[in-house]
Coordinates of C-alpha atoms in Angstrom, one line a residue:
X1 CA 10.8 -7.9 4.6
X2 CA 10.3 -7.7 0.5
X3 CA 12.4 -6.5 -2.2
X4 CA 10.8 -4.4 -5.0
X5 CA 12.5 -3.6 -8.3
X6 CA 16.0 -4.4 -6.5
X7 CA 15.0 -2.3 -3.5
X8 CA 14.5 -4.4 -0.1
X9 CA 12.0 -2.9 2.6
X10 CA 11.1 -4.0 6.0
X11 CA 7.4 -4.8 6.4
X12 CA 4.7 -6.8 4.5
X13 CA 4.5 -5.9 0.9
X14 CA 0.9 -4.4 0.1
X15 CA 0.1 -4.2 -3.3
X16 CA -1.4 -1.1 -4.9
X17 CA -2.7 -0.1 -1.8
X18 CA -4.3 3.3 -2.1
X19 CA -5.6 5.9 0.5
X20 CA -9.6 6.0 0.1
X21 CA -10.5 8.5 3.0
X22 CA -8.5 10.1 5.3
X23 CA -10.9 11.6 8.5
X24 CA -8.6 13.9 11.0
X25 CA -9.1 13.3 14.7
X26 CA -8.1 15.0 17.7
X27 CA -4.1 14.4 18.7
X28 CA -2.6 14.6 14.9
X29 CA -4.2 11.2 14.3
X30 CA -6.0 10.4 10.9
X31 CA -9.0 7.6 10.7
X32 CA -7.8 5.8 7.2
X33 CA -10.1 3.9 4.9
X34 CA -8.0 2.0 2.0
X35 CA -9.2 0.5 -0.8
X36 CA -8.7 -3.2 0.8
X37 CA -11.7 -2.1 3.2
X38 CA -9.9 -1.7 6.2
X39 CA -10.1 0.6 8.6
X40 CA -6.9 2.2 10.4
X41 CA -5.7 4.8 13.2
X42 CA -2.8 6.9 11.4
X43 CA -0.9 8.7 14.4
X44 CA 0.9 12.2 12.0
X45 CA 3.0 12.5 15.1
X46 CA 5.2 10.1 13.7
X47 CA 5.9 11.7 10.6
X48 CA 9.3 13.2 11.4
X49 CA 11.4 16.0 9.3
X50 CA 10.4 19.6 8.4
X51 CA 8.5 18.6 5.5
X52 CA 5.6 17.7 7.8
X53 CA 6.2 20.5 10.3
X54 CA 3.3 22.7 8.7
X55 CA 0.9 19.6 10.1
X56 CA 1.3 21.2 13.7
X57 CA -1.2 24.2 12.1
X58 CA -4.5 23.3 12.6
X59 CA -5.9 24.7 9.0
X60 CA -3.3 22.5 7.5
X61 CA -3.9 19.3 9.3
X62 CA -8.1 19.6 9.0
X63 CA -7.6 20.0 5.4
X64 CA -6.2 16.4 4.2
X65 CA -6.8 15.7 0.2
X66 CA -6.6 12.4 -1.6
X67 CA -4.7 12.4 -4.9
X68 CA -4.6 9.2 -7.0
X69 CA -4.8 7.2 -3.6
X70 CA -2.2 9.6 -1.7
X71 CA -3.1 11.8 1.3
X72 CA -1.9 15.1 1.0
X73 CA -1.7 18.7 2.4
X74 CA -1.7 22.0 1.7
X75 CA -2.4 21.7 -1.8
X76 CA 0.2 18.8 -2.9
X77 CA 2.8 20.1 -1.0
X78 CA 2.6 17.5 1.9
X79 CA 2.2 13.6 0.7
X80 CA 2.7 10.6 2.6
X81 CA 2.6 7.1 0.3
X82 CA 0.0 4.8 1.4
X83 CA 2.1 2.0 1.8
X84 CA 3.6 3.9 4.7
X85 CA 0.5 4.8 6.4
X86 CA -0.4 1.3 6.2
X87 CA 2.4 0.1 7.6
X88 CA 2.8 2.9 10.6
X89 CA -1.1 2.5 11.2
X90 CA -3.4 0.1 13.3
X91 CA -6.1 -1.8 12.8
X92 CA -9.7 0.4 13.6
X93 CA -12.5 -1.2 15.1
X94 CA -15.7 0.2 15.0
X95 CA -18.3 0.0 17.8
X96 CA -21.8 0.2 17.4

């Protein structure tokens, strides 16, 4: 747990973590590269509320978009914060 600017949030605080790549995978789930290197498995499923009902449409979902460290959707219109798909995300582990 941290408290920012008065606010107090459950979780590590990650500072000015920001969204590199976002590669979409089959099941809703999102292979995420951030800036600290890392490699994660975002699962979209988990998103909840009917701001991110338009990711069940295929044409949507495919289509991710990076602004200013972001991942978004259907031209701005969709956004999740980085923070949160750090913090909802696991680790990735390549093998070769």
């Amino acid at each position: 747990m941290y408290i920012k600017n008065g606010i107090c949030y459950a979780g590590e605080l990650v500072e000015d973590i920001k969204v590199l790549e976002a590669k979409p995978l089959r099941g809703r789930m999102l292979l995420v590269t951030f800036s600290t290197g890392e490699k994660r498995l975002f699962d979209t499923t988990m998103l909840k509320g009917s701001a991110f009902l338009p990711l069940s449409k295929d044409e949507i979902f495919n289509n991710p978009s990076i602004f200013h460290g972001v991942i978004t959707w259907n031209n701005g219109e969709i956004d999740v914060a980085p923070e949160t798909v750090y913090d909802l995300s696991y680790a990735y582990n390549e093998i070769y």
